[in-house]
XYZ file of C-alpha atoms in Angstrom:
350
model
C -17.539 8.258 -66.966
C -20.824 8.407 -68.837
C -19.099 8.576 -72.217
C -16.975 5.509 -71.474
C -19.987 3.515 -70.249
C -21.983 4.357 -73.366
C -18.997 3.542 -75.586
C -18.716 0.040 -74.105
C -22.479 -0.521 -74.163
C -22.549 0.401 -77.841
C -19.630 -1.915 -78.545
C -21.258 -4.812 -76.689
C -24.547 -4.485 -78.551
C -22.995 -3.941 -81.987
C -23.617 -7.081 -84.064
C -22.480 -5.696 -87.408
C -19.505 -8.060 -87.564
C -20.493 -11.664 -88.338
C -17.064 -13.050 -89.199
C -14.764 -12.669 -86.181
C -14.855 -11.822 -82.497
C -14.672 -8.235 -81.247
C -11.967 -7.142 -78.821
C -12.012 -3.934 -76.788
C -8.907 -2.962 -74.828
C -9.479 -0.499 -71.986
C -6.190 1.205 -71.163
C -5.223 3.400 -68.224
C -2.933 3.903 -65.253
C -3.422 2.013 -61.997
C -6.494 3.088 -60.022
C -8.088 5.000 -62.903
C -11.264 2.868 -62.841
C -10.723 0.154 -65.470
C -11.876 -2.744 -63.283
C -14.876 -0.867 -61.870
C -16.023 0.091 -65.353
C -15.559 -3.449 -66.688
C -17.514 -4.960 -63.775
C -20.371 -2.539 -64.268
C -20.918 -3.289 -67.951
C -20.323 -7.029 -67.422
C -23.126 -7.203 -64.858
C -25.472 -5.393 -67.234
C -24.776 -7.465 -70.349
C -23.435 -10.912 -69.377
C -26.883 -12.536 -69.564
C -27.119 -11.695 -73.281
C -24.417 -14.222 -74.205
C -24.364 -18.042 -74.251
C -21.549 -17.994 -71.710
C -19.674 -15.292 -69.838
C -16.601 -15.062 -67.647
C -14.950 -12.269 -65.669
C -11.335 -13.030 -64.783
C -10.190 -10.395 -62.292
C -6.709 -9.304 -61.203
C -4.804 -11.503 -63.657
C -1.364 -9.938 -63.293
C -1.392 -9.925 -59.489
C -2.617 -13.535 -59.235
C 0.058 -14.758 -61.644
C 2.777 -13.014 -59.638
C 1.499 -14.150 -56.242
C 1.169 -17.849 -57.073
C 3.283 -20.127 -59.257
C 0.068 -21.894 -60.297
C -1.776 -18.625 -60.768
C -2.256 -18.986 -64.506
C -3.480 -22.561 -64.184
C -6.045 -21.424 -61.606
C -7.219 -18.675 -63.940
C -7.506 -21.109 -66.830
C -9.582 -23.449 -64.660
C -11.824 -20.548 -63.727
C -12.264 -19.621 -67.372
C -12.969 -23.131 -68.512
C -15.250 -23.867 -65.584
C -14.033 -27.456 -65.558
C -12.702 -29.383 -62.559
C -9.733 -31.174 -64.038
C -6.558 -32.928 -63.003
C -4.596 -31.295 -65.795
C -1.550 -29.442 -64.456
C -0.104 -28.160 -67.684
C -0.761 -24.598 -68.850
C -0.362 -25.379 -72.563
C -2.782 -28.330 -72.372
C -5.344 -26.186 -70.582
C -4.961 -23.480 -73.230
C -5.872 -26.074 -75.858
C -8.994 -27.116 -73.930
C -10.023 -23.474 -73.620
C -9.666 -23.041 -77.377
C -11.917 -26.024 -78.041
C -14.572 -24.781 -75.629
C -14.659 -21.133 -76.663
C -14.734 -21.660 -80.409
C -18.202 -23.245 -80.114
C -19.984 -20.580 -78.054
C -20.845 -16.907 -78.301
C -19.257 -15.574 -75.142
C -18.543 -12.408 -73.213
C -15.061 -12.614 -71.737
C -13.488 -9.955 -69.520
C -9.774 -10.264 -68.778
C -8.955 -7.759 -66.061
C -5.484 -6.291 -65.458
C -3.480 -8.264 -67.996
C 0.199 -7.570 -67.394
C 2.104 -9.339 -70.159
C 1.749 -11.137 -73.481
C 2.191 -14.633 -72.000
C -0.844 -14.107 -69.767
C -2.974 -12.970 -72.683
C -1.977 -15.843 -74.967
C -2.476 -18.430 -72.213
C -6.084 -17.295 -71.759
C -7.064 -16.404 -75.328
C -5.144 -19.137 -77.142
C -4.388 -18.973 -80.849
C -7.651 -19.968 -82.533
C -10.566 -17.816 -83.645
C -13.430 -17.264 -81.206
C -17.041 -17.905 -82.135
C -18.476 -15.092 -84.242
C -20.300 -12.529 -82.144
C -18.110 -13.142 -79.094
C -16.898 -10.079 -77.204
C -13.578 -9.887 -75.371
C -12.921 -6.944 -73.067
C -9.357 -6.536 -71.806
C -8.183 -4.073 -69.163
C -4.478 -3.308 -68.963
C -1.868 -0.658 -68.246
C -0.036 -1.561 -71.478
C -1.584 -0.095 -74.632
C 0.567 -2.228 -76.957
C -0.356 -5.609 -75.464
C -3.465 -6.759 -77.327
C -2.154 -6.048 -80.830
C 0.752 -8.431 -80.189
C -1.278 -11.459 -79.043
C -1.545 -14.691 -81.050
C -5.100 -13.982 -82.248
C -3.735 -11.306 -84.562
C -1.607 -13.877 -86.390
C -4.746 -15.627 -87.681
C -5.909 -15.265 -91.311
C -9.080 -13.561 -90.050
C -8.130 -11.148 -87.300
C -10.480 -9.973 -84.549
C -11.982 -6.508 -84.752
C -10.060 -4.439 -82.238
C -10.850 -1.102 -80.590
C -9.121 0.757 -77.770
C -10.587 2.974 -75.068
C -8.252 5.119 -72.973
C -9.366 6.166 -69.488
C -7.962 9.548 -68.516
C -9.829 10.180 -65.284
C -12.964 11.966 -64.133
C -14.149 15.466 -64.929
C -14.057 18.009 -62.090
C -17.757 17.716 -61.233
C -17.534 13.899 -61.272
C -14.441 14.056 -59.060
C -16.139 16.323 -56.528
C -19.173 14.038 -56.400
C -17.032 10.914 -55.850
C -14.986 12.612 -53.125
C -18.131 13.766 -51.330
C -19.764 10.338 -51.508
C -16.831 8.846 -49.605
C -16.159 11.783 -47.271
C -19.683 13.015 -46.481
C -22.027 10.243 -47.725
C -23.503 12.943 -49.945
C -23.178 14.213 -53.518
C -21.904 17.628 -52.436
C -19.599 19.081 -49.752
C -20.814 19.887 -46.277
C -21.135 23.542 -45.343
C -17.688 25.005 -44.744
C -15.888 22.268 -46.718
C -16.334 23.565 -50.276
C -12.916 25.226 -50.576
C -10.906 22.325 -49.117
C -12.893 19.842 -51.204
C -12.009 21.769 -54.360
C -8.330 21.777 -53.335
C -8.374 18.016 -52.882
C -10.146 17.507 -56.209
C -7.446 19.590 -57.889
C -4.733 17.501 -56.214
C -6.279 14.195 -57.355
C -6.592 15.332 -60.991
C -9.569 13.074 -61.714
C -8.000 9.903 -60.293
C -10.865 7.772 -58.848
C -8.764 5.676 -56.454
C -7.116 8.780 -54.991
C -10.500 10.438 -54.497
C -11.909 7.320 -52.824
C -8.912 6.698 -50.540
C -8.599 10.304 -49.413
C -12.346 10.780 -49.077
C -12.646 7.794 -46.751
C -9.622 8.849 -44.690
C -11.104 12.325 -44.152
C -14.540 11.213 -42.973
C -15.703 13.127 -39.865
C -12.516 15.238 -39.836
C -12.664 19.009 -39.321
C -11.650 21.536 -41.968
C -8.310 22.176 -40.268
C -7.422 18.495 -40.552
C -8.285 18.572 -44.270
C -5.985 21.567 -44.785
C -3.113 19.840 -42.985
C -3.703 16.677 -45.008
C -3.350 18.620 -48.261
C -0.067 20.146 -47.047
C 1.281 16.687 -46.183
C 0.211 15.274 -49.561
C 2.119 18.033 -51.345
C 5.264 16.824 -49.565
C 4.722 13.071 -49.703
C 2.125 10.978 -51.600
C -0.334 8.686 -49.840
C 1.213 5.195 -49.717
C -2.000 3.434 -50.803
C -2.366 5.600 -53.897
C 1.344 5.427 -54.634
C 1.280 1.618 -54.543
C -1.372 1.476 -57.280
C 0.450 3.991 -59.461
C 3.844 2.345 -59.015
C 2.663 -0.918 -60.602
C 3.118 0.574 -64.072
C 6.666 1.638 -63.183
C 7.510 -1.785 -61.729
C 6.262 -3.431 -64.933
C 8.864 -1.623 -67.048
C 11.249 -4.273 -68.322
C 14.428 -2.256 -68.799
C 16.561 -0.155 -66.483
C 16.811 2.373 -69.327
C 13.044 2.982 -69.262
C 12.964 3.284 -65.466
C 15.793 5.820 -65.438
C 14.173 7.698 -68.295
C 10.887 7.876 -66.407
C 12.561 9.340 -63.319
C 14.447 11.908 -65.401
C 11.228 13.032 -67.071
C 9.257 13.140 -63.809
C 11.929 15.326 -62.226
C 12.837 17.647 -65.094
C 10.966 17.382 -68.375
C 7.203 17.602 -67.814
C 5.971 20.469 -69.973
C 9.052 20.412 -72.212
C 8.939 19.811 -75.970
C 9.387 16.130 -76.831
C 12.117 16.773 -79.400
C 14.095 18.890 -76.935
C 13.605 16.239 -74.252
C 14.835 13.452 -76.525
C 17.880 15.456 -77.635
C 18.969 16.087 -74.045
C 18.291 12.556 -72.807
C 19.993 10.952 -75.801
C 23.165 12.789 -74.786
C 23.080 10.572 -71.684
C 22.773 7.414 -73.855
C 19.210 6.795 -72.696
C 17.597 5.796 -76.041
C 14.927 8.406 -75.475
C 12.617 7.859 -78.467
C 12.386 4.121 -77.780
C 11.929 4.676 -74.057
C 9.361 7.457 -74.335
C 7.258 5.263 -76.628
C 7.345 2.518 -73.976
C 6.352 4.979 -71.241
C 3.423 6.232 -73.325
C 2.213 2.661 -73.888
C 2.465 2.023 -70.131
C 0.271 5.073 -69.398
C 3.108 6.786 -67.541
C 3.172 9.848 -69.781
C 1.600 11.341 -72.894
C 2.436 13.865 -75.586
C 0.168 16.897 -75.906
C -1.139 18.534 -79.075
C 1.789 20.976 -78.885
C 4.353 18.132 -78.727
C 5.057 18.779 -75.057
C 5.604 15.969 -72.574
C 2.627 15.554 -70.227
C 2.343 13.460 -67.075
C -0.476 13.071 -64.553
C 0.517 14.999 -61.432
C 0.156 11.900 -59.216
C 2.363 9.879 -61.583
C 4.949 12.673 -61.558
C 4.888 12.807 -57.769
C 5.302 9.017 -57.637
C 8.426 9.312 -59.812
C 9.891 12.077 -57.676
C 9.103 10.114 -54.536
C 11.180 7.218 -55.899
C 14.141 9.589 -56.154
C 13.590 11.008 -52.652
C 13.580 7.505 -51.213
C 17.136 6.955 -52.488
C 18.228 9.080 -49.524
C 15.304 10.606 -47.586
C 17.379 12.868 -45.340
C 20.437 13.579 -47.510
C 19.436 15.126 -50.850
C 23.075 15.289 -51.943
C 23.145 11.482 -52.041
C 20.207 11.242 -54.463
C 20.584 10.721 -58.199
C 18.609 13.868 -59.094
C 17.785 17.258 -57.605
C 15.006 19.547 -58.852
C 13.969 21.512 -55.747
C 15.738 24.888 -55.444
C 16.218 24.700 -51.679
C 17.602 21.170 -51.800
C 19.818 22.028 -54.773
C 21.693 24.551 -52.623
C 22.399 21.796 -50.087
C 23.622 19.556 -52.896
C 25.973 22.235 -54.208
C 27.345 22.873 -50.720
C 28.503 19.258 -50.541
C 30.518 19.638 -53.750
C 30.765 15.865 -54.103
C 27.944 14.659 -56.313
C 27.237 14.324 -60.019
C 23.739 15.596 -60.665
C 21.620 16.113 -63.739
C 20.424 19.739 -63.810
C 17.731 21.376 -65.891
C 17.137 25.106 -66.166
C 14.298 26.395 -68.334
């Protein structure tokens, strides 16, 4: 991630704007390295500002605790107070932040309410830097700061995963405590790197779980992963799916994961619209949530781990009876479905 690190360093040290604050939104799927990257640059540069604050895991803390946002506001303000009202605390934050050049990192922001409660609706001190990590690419542009007469300067940085050589190095660090594979493990390491498709969390989780295991165990692990995703990795990826607000978008995601990866977007939308799924609207939402992308050739693209997560959701509808699932895409299982002659199923043949 050398490019991404240098991009953020350059942004942090850029003082060309002397009117408004600068905002950088780092966008990517769960486990892609947003928090790790933000922590790294925060530790390097926080001492160059009057004040700094790193608020980690915002979405999870707000969901786990009814007072989660109030606790986060207290952390940001750094003030022991008896105030128990979120809106009042937001006002105090505004008053404090407008007077100081600060570095503020808001990690894993899940919705607009969270962002507005922490950023408020008044301009920050000039020269302040706000770094936001999120799975929703549309979030920052909709916050209250962009309703001000003088809007912040806003840039986005999308994290798409590690290159192959970076992936192999990360896997080996966790599996072998080395930068390269042990003798005899090169081929299986390359297979695992290909499976993870540059996803840092997947490489870390699998690398740790395969420490001190023989090559045969690695091979069996890869076979199992091709049938069923690792639950720890799947949990991180599924957060973006769970954050989808409409049933339409969730159904659309599962349809695409099962049938439409690699298919032209226009063709995909035409077919899905025939099922009253509002495809153009939904696909835009899925792109903003980092669940899919559109390639240069207008074809629908999806990270292989995200696609497997979507298919796993469908399998879990009926693990042992494929004819009771909402979708069937595997040839062998499709024959079983047809033998039952009792299910409505969406089919795709290309």
